[in-house]
Coordinates of C-alpha atoms in Angstrom, one line a residue:
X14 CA 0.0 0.0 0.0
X15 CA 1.1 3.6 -0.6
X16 CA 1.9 5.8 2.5
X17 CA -1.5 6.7 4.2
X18 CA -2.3 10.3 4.0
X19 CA -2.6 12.5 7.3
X20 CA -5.8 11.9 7.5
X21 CA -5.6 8.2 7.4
X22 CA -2.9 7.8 9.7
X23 CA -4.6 10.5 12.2
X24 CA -8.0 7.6 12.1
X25 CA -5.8 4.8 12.2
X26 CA -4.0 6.1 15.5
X27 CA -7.3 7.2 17.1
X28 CA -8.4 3.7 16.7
X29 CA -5.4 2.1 17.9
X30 CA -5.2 4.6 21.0
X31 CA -9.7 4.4 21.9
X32 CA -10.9 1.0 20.8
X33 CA -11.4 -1.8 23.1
X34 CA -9.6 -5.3 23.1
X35 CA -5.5 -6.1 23.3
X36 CA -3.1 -4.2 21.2
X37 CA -3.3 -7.0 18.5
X38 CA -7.1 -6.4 18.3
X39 CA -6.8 -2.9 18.2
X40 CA -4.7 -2.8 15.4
X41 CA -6.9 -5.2 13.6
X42 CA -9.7 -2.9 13.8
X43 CA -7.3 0.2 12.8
X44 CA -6.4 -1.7 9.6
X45 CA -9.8 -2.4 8.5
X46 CA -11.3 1.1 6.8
X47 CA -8.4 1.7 4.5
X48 CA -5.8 -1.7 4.9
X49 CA -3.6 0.6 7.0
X50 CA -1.3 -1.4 8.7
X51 CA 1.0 -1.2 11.6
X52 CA 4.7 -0.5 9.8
X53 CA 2.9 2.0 7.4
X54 CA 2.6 4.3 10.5
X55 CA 5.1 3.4 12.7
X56 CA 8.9 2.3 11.9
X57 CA 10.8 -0.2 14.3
X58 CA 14.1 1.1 15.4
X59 CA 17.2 -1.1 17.0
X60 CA 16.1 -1.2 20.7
X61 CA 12.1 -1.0 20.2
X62 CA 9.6 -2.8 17.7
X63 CA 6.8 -0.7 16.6
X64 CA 4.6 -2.5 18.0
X65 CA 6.3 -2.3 21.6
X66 CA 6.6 1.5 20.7
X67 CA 2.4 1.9 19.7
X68 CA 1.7 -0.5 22.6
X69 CA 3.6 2.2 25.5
X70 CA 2.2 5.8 23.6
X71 CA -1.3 3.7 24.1
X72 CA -0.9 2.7 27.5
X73 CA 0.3 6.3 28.4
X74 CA -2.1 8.0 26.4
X75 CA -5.1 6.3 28.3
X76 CA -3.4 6.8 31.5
X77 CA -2.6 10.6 30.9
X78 CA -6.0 10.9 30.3
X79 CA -7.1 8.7 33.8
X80 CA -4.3 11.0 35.7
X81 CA -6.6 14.3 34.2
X82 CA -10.0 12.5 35.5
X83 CA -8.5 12.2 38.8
X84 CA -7.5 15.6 38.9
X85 CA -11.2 16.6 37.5
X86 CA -12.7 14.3 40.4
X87 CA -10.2 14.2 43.0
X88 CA -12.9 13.7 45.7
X89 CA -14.7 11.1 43.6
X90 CA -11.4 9.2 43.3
X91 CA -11.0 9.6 47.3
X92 CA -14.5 8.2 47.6
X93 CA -14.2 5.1 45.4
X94 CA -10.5 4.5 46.1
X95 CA -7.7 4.7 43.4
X96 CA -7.9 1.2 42.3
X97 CA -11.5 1.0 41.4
X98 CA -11.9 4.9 40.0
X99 CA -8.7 3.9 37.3
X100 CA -11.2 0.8 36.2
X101 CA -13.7 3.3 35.8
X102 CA -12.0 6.0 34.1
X103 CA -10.5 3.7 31.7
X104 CA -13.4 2.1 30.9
X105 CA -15.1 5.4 30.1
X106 CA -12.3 6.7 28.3
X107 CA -12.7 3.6 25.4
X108 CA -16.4 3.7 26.1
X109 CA -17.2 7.4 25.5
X110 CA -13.9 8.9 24.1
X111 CA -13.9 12.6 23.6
X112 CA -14.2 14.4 20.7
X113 CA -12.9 17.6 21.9
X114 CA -9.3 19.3 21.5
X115 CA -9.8 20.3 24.7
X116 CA -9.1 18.3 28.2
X117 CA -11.9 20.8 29.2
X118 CA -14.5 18.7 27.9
X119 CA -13.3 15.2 28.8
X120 CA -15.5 14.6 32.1
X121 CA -18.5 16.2 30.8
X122 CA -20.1 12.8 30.3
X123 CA -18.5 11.0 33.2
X124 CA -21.3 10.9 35.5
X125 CA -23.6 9.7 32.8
X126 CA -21.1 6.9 32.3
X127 CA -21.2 5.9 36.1
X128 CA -25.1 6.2 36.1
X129 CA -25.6 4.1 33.3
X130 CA -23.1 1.4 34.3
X131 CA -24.3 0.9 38.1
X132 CA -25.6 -2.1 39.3
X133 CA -29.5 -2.7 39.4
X134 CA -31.5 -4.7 41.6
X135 CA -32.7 -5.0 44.9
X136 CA -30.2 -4.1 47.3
X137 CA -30.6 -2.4 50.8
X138 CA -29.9 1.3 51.4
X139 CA -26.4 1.3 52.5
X140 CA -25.5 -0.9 49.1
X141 CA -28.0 1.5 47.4
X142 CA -26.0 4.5 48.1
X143 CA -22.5 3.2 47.5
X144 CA -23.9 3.0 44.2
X145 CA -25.7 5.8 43.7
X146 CA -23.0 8.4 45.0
X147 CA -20.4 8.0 42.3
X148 CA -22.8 9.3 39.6
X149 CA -23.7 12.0 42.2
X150 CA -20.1 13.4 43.2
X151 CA -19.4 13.0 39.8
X152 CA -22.0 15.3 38.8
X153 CA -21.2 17.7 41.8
X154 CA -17.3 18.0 40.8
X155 CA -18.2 18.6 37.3
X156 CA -20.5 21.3 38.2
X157 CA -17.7 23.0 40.4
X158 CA -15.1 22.5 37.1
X159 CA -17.5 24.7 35.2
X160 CA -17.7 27.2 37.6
X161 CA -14.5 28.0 37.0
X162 CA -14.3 28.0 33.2
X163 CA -17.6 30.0 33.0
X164 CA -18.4 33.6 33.0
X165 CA -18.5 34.7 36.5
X166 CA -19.1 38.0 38.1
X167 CA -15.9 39.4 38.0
X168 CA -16.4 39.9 34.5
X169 CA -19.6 42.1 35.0
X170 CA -19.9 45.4 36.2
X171 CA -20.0 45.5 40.0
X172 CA -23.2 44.5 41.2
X173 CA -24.7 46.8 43.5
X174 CA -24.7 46.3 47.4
X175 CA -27.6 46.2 48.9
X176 CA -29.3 45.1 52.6
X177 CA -32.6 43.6 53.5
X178 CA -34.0 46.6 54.8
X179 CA -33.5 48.2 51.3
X180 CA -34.8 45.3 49.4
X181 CA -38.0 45.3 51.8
X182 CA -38.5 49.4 51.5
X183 CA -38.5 48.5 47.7
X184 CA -35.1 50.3 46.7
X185 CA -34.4 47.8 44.4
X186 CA -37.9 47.3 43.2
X187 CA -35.9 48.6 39.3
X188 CA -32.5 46.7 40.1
X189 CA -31.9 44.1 37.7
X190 CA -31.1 40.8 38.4
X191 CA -29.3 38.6 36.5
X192 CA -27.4 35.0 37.1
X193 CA -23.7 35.0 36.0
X194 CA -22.6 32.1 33.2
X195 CA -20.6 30.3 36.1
X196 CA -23.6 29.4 38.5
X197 CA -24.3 25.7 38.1
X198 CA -27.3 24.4 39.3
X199 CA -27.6 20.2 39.4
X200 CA -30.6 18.3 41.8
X201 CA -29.4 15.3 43.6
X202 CA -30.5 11.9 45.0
X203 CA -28.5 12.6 48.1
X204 CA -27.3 15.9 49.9
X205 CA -23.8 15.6 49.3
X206 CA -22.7 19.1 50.5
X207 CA -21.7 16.8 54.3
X208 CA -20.4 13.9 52.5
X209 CA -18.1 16.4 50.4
X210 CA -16.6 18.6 53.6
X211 CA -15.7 15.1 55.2
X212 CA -13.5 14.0 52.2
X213 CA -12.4 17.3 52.0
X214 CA -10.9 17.4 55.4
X215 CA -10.3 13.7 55.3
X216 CA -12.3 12.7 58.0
X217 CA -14.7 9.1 57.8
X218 CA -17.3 9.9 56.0
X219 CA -21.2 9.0 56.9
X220 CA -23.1 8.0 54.3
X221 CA -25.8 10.0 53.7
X222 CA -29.8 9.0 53.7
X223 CA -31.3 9.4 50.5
X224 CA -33.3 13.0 49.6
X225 CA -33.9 15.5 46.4
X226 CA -31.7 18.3 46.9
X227 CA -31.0 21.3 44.9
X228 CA -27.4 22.6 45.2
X229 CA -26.0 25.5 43.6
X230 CA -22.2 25.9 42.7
X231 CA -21.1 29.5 42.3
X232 CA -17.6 31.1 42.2
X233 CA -17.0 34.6 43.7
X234 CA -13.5 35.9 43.4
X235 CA -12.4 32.8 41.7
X236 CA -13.1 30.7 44.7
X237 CA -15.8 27.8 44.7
X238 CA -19.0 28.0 47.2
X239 CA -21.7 25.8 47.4
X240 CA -25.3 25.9 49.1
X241 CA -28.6 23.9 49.1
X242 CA -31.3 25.7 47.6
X243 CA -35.1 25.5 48.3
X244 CA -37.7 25.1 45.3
X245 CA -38.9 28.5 44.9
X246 CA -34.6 29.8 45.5
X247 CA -33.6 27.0 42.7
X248 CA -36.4 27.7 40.2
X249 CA -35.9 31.4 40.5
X250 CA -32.1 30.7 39.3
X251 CA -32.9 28.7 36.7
X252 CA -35.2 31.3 35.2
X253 CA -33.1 34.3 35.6
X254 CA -30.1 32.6 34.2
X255 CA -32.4 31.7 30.8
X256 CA -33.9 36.0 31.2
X257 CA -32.7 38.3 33.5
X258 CA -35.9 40.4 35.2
X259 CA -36.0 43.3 37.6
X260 CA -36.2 42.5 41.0
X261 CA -40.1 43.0 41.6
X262 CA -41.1 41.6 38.3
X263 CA -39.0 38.2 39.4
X264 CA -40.7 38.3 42.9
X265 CA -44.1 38.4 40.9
X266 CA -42.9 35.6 38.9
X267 CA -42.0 33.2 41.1
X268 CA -45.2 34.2 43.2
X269 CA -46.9 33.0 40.7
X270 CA -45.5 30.6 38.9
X271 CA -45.2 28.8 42.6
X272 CA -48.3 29.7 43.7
X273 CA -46.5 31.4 47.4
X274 CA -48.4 34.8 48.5
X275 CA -46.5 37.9 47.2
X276 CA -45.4 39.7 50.3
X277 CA -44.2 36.2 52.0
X278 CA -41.9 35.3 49.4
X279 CA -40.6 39.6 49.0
X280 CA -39.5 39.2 52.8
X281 CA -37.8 35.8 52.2
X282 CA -35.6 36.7 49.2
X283 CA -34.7 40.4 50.7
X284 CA -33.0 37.9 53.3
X285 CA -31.6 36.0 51.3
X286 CA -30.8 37.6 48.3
X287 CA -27.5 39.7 50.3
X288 CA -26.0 36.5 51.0
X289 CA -26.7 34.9 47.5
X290 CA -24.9 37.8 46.1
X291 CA -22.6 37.4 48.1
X292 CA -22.0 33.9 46.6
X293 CA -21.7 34.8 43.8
X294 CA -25.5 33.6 42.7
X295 CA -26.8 36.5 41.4
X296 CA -25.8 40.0 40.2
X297 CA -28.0 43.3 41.0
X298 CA -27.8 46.0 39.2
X299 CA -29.5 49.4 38.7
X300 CA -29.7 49.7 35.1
X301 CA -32.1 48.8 32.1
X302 CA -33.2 45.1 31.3
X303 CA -31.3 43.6 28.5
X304 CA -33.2 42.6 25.2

């Protein structure tokens, strides 16, 4: 066969490096599109035979790629233990391989992975969890990794500081409010926020009972923070990241959309809403709506 083109060889490595099966299998597969073989993309030399040169860039390909997951999930990895999180990873790696040039992208589907490969059946709480929470820490570190790459406040003009006893004597009845690109918002099987402060500090963990939970990951001054939400707190979120509102119109919305009496809900966001700006959550600012 002639020499493969750039594009050839670029398929035929791809295959060799993702595929499943043993090195020999892998190269099968790799040959099959367009009868590229082994020595028309790699040469032996004196002290290694390509295929003892393809066989180590594969194996330290995959495991460059494993070493980025742990650092993407380092609490995750802490959870399962280094043994049976490098099974995993590698197994997603072949399974799901990434078609980003970016390492960026390659846990975005990791927690779908661990989700759709636990164990089903009928098994008892504790075994219950210990298979549930991968998915879910997995879905909680990813959330904090796009906190950082987002948008966040600090990009924005500064939001304007403001107390509860503004908000309730209506001062910021005109403010705008807006949710910055890095807020992530994920609902859980399990409220992880204890779980995660325990590996953190590397204490022994509890495992915890099962319940919905809302958490919110923000990022103010390029540090992560975290907090449960309540419905009407997490649905408000969700809608003013999609449309930013001024502040009376969004307590109107969620008044309604909710079905909570007006005033009720007004006092309990003008105490909450300092500290969720604080977080990060939410910017307020005394200017028109965007269209």
């Amino acid at each position: 066969m002639k020499t493969p083109d750039l594009t050839q060889t670029q398929q035929w490595l791809s295959t060799v490096l993702m595929v499943r099966g043993d090195l020999s299998q892998k190269l099968n597969t790799a040959a099959a599109p367009h009868g590229v073989t082994l020595h028309d993309c790699v040469k032996s030399s004196k002290k290694l035979g390509a295929m003892r040169r393809v066989d180590i860039y594969a194996a330290g390909y995959v495991m460059r790629l494993v070493e980025c997951l742990k650092g993407e999930f380092a609490l995750l990895c802490q959870f399962m233990g280094e043994e049976v999180f490098e099974t995993f990873a590698k197994a997603f790696i072949v399974t799901l391989p990434s078609e980003s040039w970016t390492l960026h992208q390659l846990g975005s589907r990791f927690a779908d992975f661990l989700a759709q490969t636990k164990p089903s059946g009928d098994f008892d709480p504790h075994q219950q969890a210990m298979f549930s929470l991968p998915c879910e820490l997995a879905k909680l570190e990813r959330a904090k990794a796009l906190a950082l790459l987002k948008p966040g406040p600090e990009t924005q003009q500064s939001t304007t500081a403001i107390s509860e006893i503004e908000l309730l004597c209506g001062i910021a009845e005109d403010f705008v409010m807006s949710v910055p690109g890095s807020v992530q918002l994920i609902q859980t099987d399990y409220p992880l926020l204890p779980l995660i402060t325990q590996l953190e500090q590397a204490e022994p963990y509890t495992i915890p009972a099962p319940a919905q939970t809302h958490i919110a990951v923000s990022r103010q001054q390029y540090r992560i923070k975290m907090c449960v939400l309540n419905d009407w707190q997490a649905d408000l979120l969700l809608h003013l990241r999609e449309k930013p509102l001024r502040y009376q119109e969004a307590v109107s919305y969620s008044a309604s959309r909710l079905n909570l009496n007006l005033q009720a809900l007004q006092s309990q966001l003008a105490v909450w809403l300092p500290s969720a700006i604080n977080m990060g959550l939410f910017t307020l600012q005394n200017e028109p709506v965007p269209h």
